[in-house]
Short mmCIF file of C-alpha atoms in Angstrom, two decimals:
data_model
loop_
_atom_site.label_atom_id
_atom_site.label_comp_id
_atom_site.label_asym_id
_atom_site.label_seq_id
_atom_site.Cartn_x
_atom_site.Cartn_y
_atom_site.Cartn_z
CA MET A 59 128.05 125.61 98.47
CA VAL A 60 125.31 123.43 96.96
CA ALA A 61 125.57 121.04 99.90
CA ARG A 62 125.47 123.96 102.33
CA LEU A 63 122.39 125.43 100.64
CA ASP A 64 120.64 122.09 100.91
CA GLN A 65 121.56 121.87 104.59
CA VAL A 66 120.19 125.35 105.28
CA PHE A 67 116.96 124.45 103.50
CA ARG A 68 116.51 121.28 105.54
CA GLU A 69 117.35 123.00 108.82
CA GLU A 70 115.48 126.28 108.34
CA TRP A 71 112.42 125.55 106.16
CA GLY A 72 110.09 124.71 109.04
CA ARG A 73 111.14 127.70 111.13
CA VAL A 74 110.94 130.16 108.23
CA LEU A 75 107.54 128.93 107.09
CA ALA A 76 106.13 128.93 110.63
CA VAL A 77 107.10 132.58 111.13
CA LEU A 78 105.61 133.54 107.75
CA VAL A 79 102.32 131.71 108.31
CA GLY A 80 101.97 133.35 111.72
CA PHE A 81 102.75 136.77 110.29
CA LEU A 82 100.71 136.61 107.06
CA GLY A 83 97.85 134.34 108.10
CA ASP A 84 97.88 132.78 104.63
CA PHE A 85 99.43 129.34 104.14
CA ASP A 86 99.80 129.53 100.35
CA LEU A 87 101.22 133.05 100.39
CA ALA A 88 103.68 132.09 103.11
CA GLU A 89 104.84 128.99 101.24
CA GLU A 90 105.25 130.89 97.96
CA ALA A 91 107.23 133.63 99.69
CA ALA A 92 109.45 131.08 101.43
CA GLN A 93 110.10 129.27 98.14
CA GLU A 94 111.02 132.55 96.46
CA ALA A 95 113.41 133.44 99.28
CA PHE A 96 115.15 130.06 99.11
CA ALA A 97 115.37 130.30 95.31
CA LEU A 98 116.92 133.77 95.62
CA ALA A 99 119.39 132.43 98.17
CA ALA A 100 120.40 129.65 95.78
CA ASP A 101 121.08 132.31 93.14
CA ARG A 102 122.89 134.87 95.29
CA TRP A 103 124.73 133.04 98.03
CA PRO A 104 127.19 131.18 95.77
CA HIS A 105 128.42 134.61 94.55
CA ASP A 106 127.87 136.83 97.61
CA GLY A 107 128.70 134.22 100.26
CA LEU A 108 126.57 132.86 103.08
CA PRO A 109 125.06 135.66 105.21
CA ALA A 110 126.00 135.85 108.87
CA ASN A 111 122.50 134.81 109.85
CA PRO A 112 120.86 132.75 107.06
CA ARG A 113 117.54 132.42 108.87
CA ALA A 114 117.15 136.19 109.36
CA TRP A 115 118.05 136.77 105.71
CA LEU A 116 115.50 134.21 104.51
CA ILE A 117 112.67 135.48 106.72
CA THR A 118 113.28 139.13 105.88
CA THR A 119 113.54 138.37 102.16
CA ALA A 120 110.40 136.24 102.21
CA ARG A 121 108.41 138.91 104.06
CA ASN A 122 109.51 141.54 101.57
CA ARG A 123 108.49 139.28 98.68
CA ALA A 124 105.09 138.70 100.27
CA THR A 125 104.66 142.47 100.74
CA ASP A 126 105.44 143.11 97.09
CA ARG A 127 103.02 140.42 95.95
CA ILE A 128 100.17 141.79 98.08
CA ARG A 129 100.75 145.29 96.73
CA ARG A 130 100.80 144.08 93.16
CA GLU A 131 97.67 142.00 93.42
CA ARG A 132 95.47 144.30 95.58
CA VAL A 133 92.34 142.59 94.35
CA ARG A 134 91.13 140.85 97.45
CA THR A 135 89.74 142.89 100.30
CA ALA A 136 91.18 140.45 102.86
CA LYS A 137 94.68 141.19 101.66
CA TYR A 138 94.40 144.94 102.25
CA GLY A 139 94.38 144.21 105.97
CA LEU A 140 97.78 142.62 105.76
CA LEU A 141 99.52 145.71 104.40
CA GLY A 142 99.79 147.63 107.64
CA SER A 143 101.74 144.88 109.36
CA VAL A 144 103.60 143.61 106.33
CA ASP A 145 105.23 147.01 105.79
CA ARG A 146 107.47 146.18 108.74
CA ALA A 147 109.04 143.42 106.66
CA GLU A 148 111.12 146.01 104.81
CA GLU A 149 113.01 146.90 107.96
CA PRO A 150 116.26 145.05 108.73
CA MET A 151 115.62 142.42 111.37
CA ASP A 152 117.72 140.31 113.66
CA ALA A 153 116.85 136.61 114.02
CA SER A 154 116.36 137.10 117.76
CA THR A 155 113.16 139.02 116.97
CA PHE A 156 111.57 135.92 115.45
CA PRO A 157 109.90 133.53 117.90
CA ASP A 158 109.95 129.81 117.23
CA GLU A 159 106.38 129.31 116.04
CA ARG A 160 106.60 125.70 114.92
CA LEU A 161 104.24 124.49 117.64
CA GLU A 162 101.60 126.98 116.51
CA LEU A 163 102.05 125.74 112.94
CA ILE A 164 101.81 122.07 113.84
CA PHE A 165 98.57 122.60 115.77
CA THR A 166 97.17 124.71 112.93
CA CYS A 167 97.89 121.94 110.45
CA CYS A 168 96.40 119.38 112.84
CA HIS A 169 93.06 121.12 113.30
CA PRO A 170 90.13 118.66 113.59
CA ALA A 171 88.41 120.35 110.63
CA LEU A 172 90.95 118.53 108.45
CA ALA A 173 90.98 114.80 107.76
CA LEU A 174 93.65 113.01 109.81
CA GLU A 175 95.77 112.03 106.80
CA ALA A 176 95.59 115.59 105.49
CA GLN A 177 96.72 116.91 108.88
CA VAL A 178 99.74 114.65 108.91
CA ALA A 179 100.65 115.26 105.26
CA LEU A 180 100.38 119.04 105.52
CA THR A 181 102.53 119.23 108.63
CA LEU A 182 105.17 116.99 107.07
CA ARG A 183 105.31 119.45 104.19
CA ALA A 184 105.28 122.52 106.40
CA LEU A 185 107.48 121.50 109.33
CA GLY A 186 109.72 118.86 107.79
CA GLY A 187 110.08 120.36 104.34
CA LEU A 188 109.35 116.98 102.75
CA THR A 189 108.46 116.93 99.06
CA THR A 190 105.08 115.71 97.89
CA ASP A 191 106.72 112.55 96.58
CA GLU A 192 108.38 111.83 99.93
CA ILE A 193 105.09 112.28 101.77
CA ALA A 194 103.32 110.06 99.25
CA ARG A 195 105.85 107.29 99.87
CA ALA A 196 105.35 107.62 103.61
CA PHE A 197 101.60 107.10 103.08
CA LEU A 198 101.98 104.42 100.38
CA VAL A 199 99.82 106.43 97.94
CA PRO A 200 100.48 107.90 94.46
CA GLU A 201 102.14 111.32 94.34
CA ARG A 202 99.13 112.84 92.52
CA THR A 203 96.79 111.69 95.28
CA MET A 204 98.99 113.28 97.92
CA ALA A 205 99.27 116.54 95.96
CA GLN A 206 95.48 116.78 95.87
CA ARG A 207 95.27 116.17 99.63
CA LEU A 208 97.74 118.96 100.32
CA VAL A 209 95.87 121.43 98.11
CA ARG A 210 92.54 120.58 99.74
CA ALA A 211 94.03 120.88 103.23
CA LYS A 212 95.42 124.36 102.60
CA ARG A 213 92.14 125.50 101.07
CA LYS A 214 90.29 124.18 104.11
CA ILE A 215 92.54 126.09 106.50
CA LYS A 216 91.88 129.31 104.59
CA ALA A 217 88.13 128.78 104.12
CA ALA A 218 87.55 127.79 107.75
CA ALA A 219 89.79 130.60 109.07
CA ILE A 220 91.61 128.10 111.27
CA PRO A 221 93.57 130.08 113.88
CA PHE A 222 97.34 130.03 114.04
CA ARG A 223 97.86 129.17 117.71
CA VAL A 224 98.32 126.40 120.25
CA PRO A 225 94.78 125.49 121.34
CA PRO A 226 93.62 126.12 124.92
CA PRO A 227 94.13 123.28 127.42
CA HIS A 228 90.60 121.88 127.14
CA LEU A 229 91.07 121.36 123.38
CA LEU A 230 94.63 120.06 123.40
CA HIS A 231 93.93 116.37 123.78
CA GLU A 232 91.47 116.09 120.90
CA ARG A 233 94.21 117.44 118.62
CA LEU A 234 97.02 115.37 120.06
CA ASP A 235 96.63 112.14 118.05
CA ALA A 236 97.30 113.92 114.77
CA VAL A 237 100.20 115.91 116.23
CA LEU A 238 101.87 112.75 117.52
CA ALA A 239 101.35 111.06 114.16
CA VAL A 240 103.08 114.00 112.48
CA VAL A 241 106.11 113.82 114.73
CA TYR A 242 106.19 110.03 114.34
CA LEU A 243 106.35 110.19 110.54
CA ILE A 244 108.85 113.06 110.42
CA PHE A 245 111.16 111.01 112.63
CA ASN A 246 110.60 107.93 110.50
CA GLU A 247 111.67 109.82 107.38
CA GLY A 248 114.73 111.15 109.19
CA TYR A 249 115.64 107.70 110.50
CA GLY A 250 116.41 106.63 106.93
CA GLY A 251 119.44 108.92 106.86
CA ARG A 252 118.16 112.52 107.03
CA ASP A 253 119.52 113.45 110.44
CA GLU A 254 118.07 116.96 110.41
CA LEU A 255 114.53 115.57 110.19
CA ALA A 256 115.17 113.20 113.07
CA ALA A 257 116.51 116.13 115.10
CA GLU A 258 113.43 118.18 114.14
CA ALA A 259 111.10 115.44 115.32
CA ILE A 260 112.95 115.06 118.63
CA TRP A 261 112.78 118.83 119.16
CA LEU A 262 109.03 118.71 118.57
CA GLY A 263 108.74 115.73 120.92
CA ARG A 264 110.53 117.58 123.71
CA ALA A 265 108.39 120.68 123.13
CA LEU A 266 105.22 118.59 123.37
CA ALA A 267 106.50 116.92 126.53
CA GLU A 268 106.94 120.37 128.09
CA LEU A 269 103.47 121.40 126.95
CA LEU A 270 101.79 118.16 128.12
CA PRO A 271 104.04 116.76 130.86
CA GLY A 272 101.38 114.41 132.23
CA HIS A 273 100.48 112.68 128.97
CA PRO A 274 102.03 109.18 128.74
CA GLU A 275 101.83 108.88 124.95
CA VAL A 276 103.81 112.10 124.51
CA ARG A 277 106.48 110.70 126.81
CA GLY A 278 106.30 107.37 125.02
CA LEU A 279 106.89 108.90 121.61
CA LEU A 280 109.82 110.96 122.88
CA ALA A 281 111.29 107.82 124.47
CA LEU A 282 110.84 105.88 121.24
CA MET A 283 112.66 108.51 119.17
CA LEU A 284 115.52 108.90 121.63
CA LEU A 285 116.07 105.15 121.81
CA HIS A 286 116.11 104.70 118.04
CA ASP A 287 118.23 107.80 117.46
CA SER A 288 120.80 106.59 120.01
CA ARG A 289 122.06 104.15 117.35
CA ARG A 290 122.27 106.72 114.56
CA GLU A 291 126.08 106.82 114.37
CA ALA A 292 126.27 103.03 114.10
CA ARG A 293 123.49 102.48 111.57
CA PHE A 294 125.54 103.55 108.56
CA GLY A 295 129.14 102.78 107.64
CA ASP A 296 130.71 104.39 104.56
CA GLY A 297 127.23 105.28 103.40
CA GLU A 298 125.99 101.69 103.72
CA LEU A 299 123.26 100.40 106.02
CA VAL A 300 124.54 98.37 108.97
CA LEU A 301 122.12 95.89 110.56
CA LEU A 302 121.50 95.80 114.28
CA ALA A 303 123.46 92.58 114.80
CA ASP A 304 126.51 94.05 113.02
CA GLN A 305 126.56 97.49 114.62
CA ASP A 306 129.48 98.71 116.69
CA ARG A 307 127.79 99.19 120.04
CA SER A 308 130.58 101.47 121.26
CA ARG A 309 129.13 104.03 118.84
CA TRP A 310 125.69 103.93 120.45
CA ASP A 311 124.84 107.05 122.44
CA THR A 312 124.47 105.68 125.96
CA GLY A 313 123.32 109.06 127.26
CA GLN A 314 120.46 109.06 124.79
CA ILE A 315 119.55 105.49 125.70
CA ALA A 316 119.40 106.50 129.36
CA ALA A 317 117.29 109.55 128.51
CA GLY A 318 114.93 107.42 126.42
CA ARG A 319 114.52 104.87 129.20
CA ALA A 320 113.87 107.66 131.70
CA GLU A 321 111.07 108.99 129.46
CA LEU A 322 109.70 105.45 129.14
CA ASP A 323 109.72 105.02 132.91
CA GLN A 324 107.75 108.26 133.29
CA ALA A 325 105.26 107.12 130.66
CA LEU A 326 104.74 103.81 132.43
CA ALA A 327 104.41 105.57 135.79
CA LEU A 328 101.64 107.66 134.25
CA GLY A 329 99.82 104.46 133.35
CA GLY A 330 100.77 104.51 129.69
CA ARG A 331 99.89 101.42 127.66
CA GLY A 332 99.24 103.10 124.31
CA PRO A 333 100.96 102.42 120.98
CA TYR A 334 103.88 104.81 121.46
CA VAL A 335 104.62 103.52 124.95
CA LEU A 336 104.56 99.92 123.69
CA GLN A 337 106.90 100.78 120.82
CA ALA A 338 109.25 102.55 123.20
CA ALA A 339 109.32 99.43 125.38
CA ILE A 340 110.22 97.39 122.29
CA ALA A 341 112.94 99.86 121.31
CA SER A 342 114.36 99.64 124.83
CA LEU A 343 114.56 95.84 124.58
CA HIS A 344 116.43 96.18 121.27
CA THR A 345 119.23 98.00 123.11
CA GLU A 346 119.80 95.05 125.45
CA VAL A 347 122.24 92.19 124.90
CA PRO A 348 120.99 89.65 124.21
CA CYS A 349 117.61 90.79 122.86
CA ASP A 350 114.63 89.08 124.47
CA TRP A 351 112.90 88.26 121.18
CA ALA A 352 110.05 86.37 122.83
CA GLN A 353 109.19 89.44 124.92
CA ILE A 354 109.52 91.68 121.85
CA ALA A 355 107.13 89.40 119.94
CA ALA A 356 104.66 89.54 122.85
CA LEU A 357 104.77 93.34 122.92
CA TYR A 358 104.24 93.46 119.16
CA GLY A 359 101.23 91.21 119.71
CA GLN A 360 99.78 93.73 122.17
CA LEU A 361 100.53 96.57 119.77
CA GLY A 362 98.89 94.71 116.89
CA ARG A 363 95.72 94.09 118.87
CA LEU A 364 95.64 97.77 119.79
CA THR A 365 96.24 99.17 116.30
CA GLY A 366 95.06 96.43 113.92
CA SER A 367 98.04 97.33 111.71
CA PRO A 368 99.45 94.70 109.31
CA VAL A 369 102.79 96.54 109.46
CA VAL A 370 102.94 95.82 113.20
CA GLU A 371 102.14 92.19 112.44
CA LEU A 372 105.09 92.15 110.03
CA ASP A 373 107.33 93.38 112.83
CA ARG A 374 105.94 90.66 115.09
CA ALA A 375 106.80 88.10 112.40
CA ILE A 376 110.45 89.19 112.53
CA ALA A 377 110.58 88.77 116.30
CA VAL A 378 108.82 85.40 116.05
CA ALA A 379 111.38 84.30 113.45
CA GLU A 380 114.16 85.11 115.91
CA SER A 381 112.53 83.36 118.85
CA GLU A 382 110.83 80.40 117.12
CA GLY A 383 112.61 80.09 113.78
CA PRO A 384 112.16 81.44 110.23
CA GLU A 385 109.36 79.04 109.30
CA ALA A 386 107.15 80.41 112.09
CA GLY A 387 107.89 83.98 111.03
CA LEU A 388 107.24 83.22 107.37
CA ARG A 389 103.79 81.79 108.13
CA ILE A 390 102.80 85.18 109.54
CA VAL A 391 104.36 87.11 106.65
CA GLU A 392 102.58 85.05 104.00
CA GLY A 393 99.19 86.03 105.44
CA LEU A 394 99.73 89.81 105.22
CA GLY A 395 98.24 91.88 102.41
CA LEU A 396 101.07 94.37 101.94
CA ASP A 397 102.14 93.68 98.35
CA ASP A 398 103.28 97.28 97.74
CA PHE A 399 105.21 97.52 101.00
CA ARG A 400 108.91 97.01 100.42
CA TYR A 401 109.64 95.78 103.93
CA LEU A 402 107.27 92.85 103.50
CA HIS A 403 109.25 91.63 100.49
CA SER A 404 112.67 92.24 102.04
CA THR A 405 111.59 90.43 105.22
CA ARG A 406 110.12 87.55 103.23
CA ALA A 407 113.31 87.35 101.17
CA GLU A 408 115.50 87.06 104.26
CA LEU A 409 113.32 84.37 105.80
CA LEU A 410 113.22 82.38 102.54
CA ARG A 411 116.98 82.70 102.30
CA ARG A 412 117.41 81.32 105.80
CA LEU A 413 115.18 78.40 104.86
CA GLY A 414 117.29 77.67 101.77
CA ARG A 415 114.47 78.53 99.31
CA VAL A 416 116.87 80.43 97.06
CA ASP A 417 114.75 80.96 93.96
CA GLU A 418 111.83 82.36 95.95
CA ALA A 419 114.18 84.52 98.00
CA ARG A 420 115.76 85.95 94.87
CA GLU A 421 112.35 86.90 93.47
CA ALA A 422 111.34 88.52 96.76
CA PHE A 423 114.55 90.56 96.82
CA ARG A 424 113.87 91.75 93.28
CA ARG A 425 110.39 92.88 94.27
CA ALA A 426 111.74 94.74 97.31
CA ILE A 427 114.34 96.49 95.14
CA GLN A 428 111.63 97.61 92.70
CA LEU A 429 109.79 99.28 95.57
CA THR A 430 112.86 100.94 97.14
CA GLY A 431 114.24 104.29 95.99
CA ASP A 432 117.91 105.04 95.51
CA GLY A 433 119.97 105.08 98.67
CA ALA A 434 121.53 102.89 101.34
CA GLU A 435 118.53 100.56 101.67
CA ARG A 436 118.45 99.81 97.95
CA ARG A 437 122.21 99.19 97.85
CA PHE A 438 121.85 96.83 100.80
CA LEU A 439 119.12 94.84 99.06
CA GLU A 440 121.10 94.68 95.84
CA ARG A 441 124.10 93.40 97.76
CA ARG A 442 121.95 90.76 99.44
CA LEU A 443 120.65 89.64 96.06
CA THR A 444 124.18 89.36 94.69
CA GLU A 445 125.27 87.33 97.72
CA LEU A 446 122.25 85.05 97.61
CA ALA A 447 124.22 82.19 96.13
CA GLY A 448 125.91 81.82 99.54
CA THR A 449 124.51 79.37 102.05
CA THR A 450 125.23 81.23 105.30
CA PRO A 451 121.99 82.52 106.88
CA SER A 452 121.77 86.29 106.93
CA PRO A 453 121.01 88.36 110.01
CA THR A 454 117.46 89.56 110.51
CA ARG A 455 116.93 93.03 109.13
CA GLU A 456 117.26 95.84 111.59
CA PRO A 457 114.05 96.79 113.38
CA ARG A 458 112.58 99.85 111.67
CA ALA A 459 111.72 103.18 113.09
CA PRO A 460 108.00 103.94 113.34
CA ALA A 461 106.27 103.33 110.02
#
C-alpha cells in the first residue's frame, strides 16, 4: 500500500493542486489543503482500502479542509468571498466534474512578474510534485536558497493578484520561454527513473503543441522528449543504469521514435533553429546506428553558441571524444568551470580512464560519487570505480536528457 500511495501522489499531485488553485485562488491555501488530503489518505487508505476514484476523493477532501480552515480563521476580508463557492466542496463529487487545469496553473506560475528561475521552480513544485531538495539539485543551488525562492514566488503571485488562466494569444509568446523551461526540467527529472514525471512532461508538451501548433520550439521540445523517452525501457536493467552502447535496441519504442522525428520535421519545416529543435536533432542522431558523432559535435557547437551554456560544451566534449579521441574531448572538459556538476567529473573520469591515467580517473570518480545522490547513477559510478583497475576502455556515458 505504501508503494501505491506514493504512486498516487506522484500521478495526482499536479492535477489536484491545479484544481484547488483554480477554485480557491490562493496558492498557499491550496497547497496546504492538498498536503492535508494526501496525509489523511496515507492514514486512512491502508485500513479502509483505496477509494474507487482516488483523485475525486483527494480533491473533495482537500476542498472540505480548505473550507474548514477559512471558516476557522475568518480574519481576512478577502477570504470571506471564498465561502460562497467553497461551500460546494462539501457535496459529493465525481472526478468527471473536475477539468484538467494544469495548463492554467503552469501559465500562472510562469507569469512575467516572477523571475525566470522562480517561475520554473514554482511550477516544478506545483505540477511535478518535486520536493524543494529535488528542485535545488536541478538548479545546482542550496536547498535553503530554493526554499526562499519558492516562498517569494508564492507571495508575489498573491500580492500581484496574478490571474489563474491561460493568457490571451497576444501574450502567449512572452510567457513561453519559462513554460518550455518548466517542461524541460520536469522531463529531465523524470528521465532519471521517475517515469510518471516524464509522462507528465510529455503530456504538457502535447498540450502546448495543441495550443501553439505553429511554434517550432514547442514542437522541438516535444520531439526531444519523445526521442529520449523512446529508450526508457532499455535504459535500466535490474535497477541498474544501462549505457547507450549497451542497450537492447529491440526494447526501444520505434513508434515513439517515429513520432519524435515527425515532430522534429514539423519544427524544421516551421523554420526552427532554436535550442530545443537543435537538441531534438541531436537526440534523433543518437537513435541511428552508427551514431554520426562528428555531426552531433557540430550541432552541440551550434547549441553552445546559441545558449552560452558550459553544460552544452560538456556534451560537445563527449561527442568530440567519440569522433576525435579522448584527448581532444578532455581538453574541452578541463576548461569548463563546473566543479559542482557531477556529470563533469564522471565524464572526466571516463576520458582519463580511456587514456590510462588511472589515479586521476579514480579521483574524478570519487568526486562524481560525492555529488550524486543514492540511486542507479551512483551505483553505476561506484561500479566503475571498483572496475577501474581493468585496462579495457569503457563506453562513453549515455547522452543525458535536457539539463
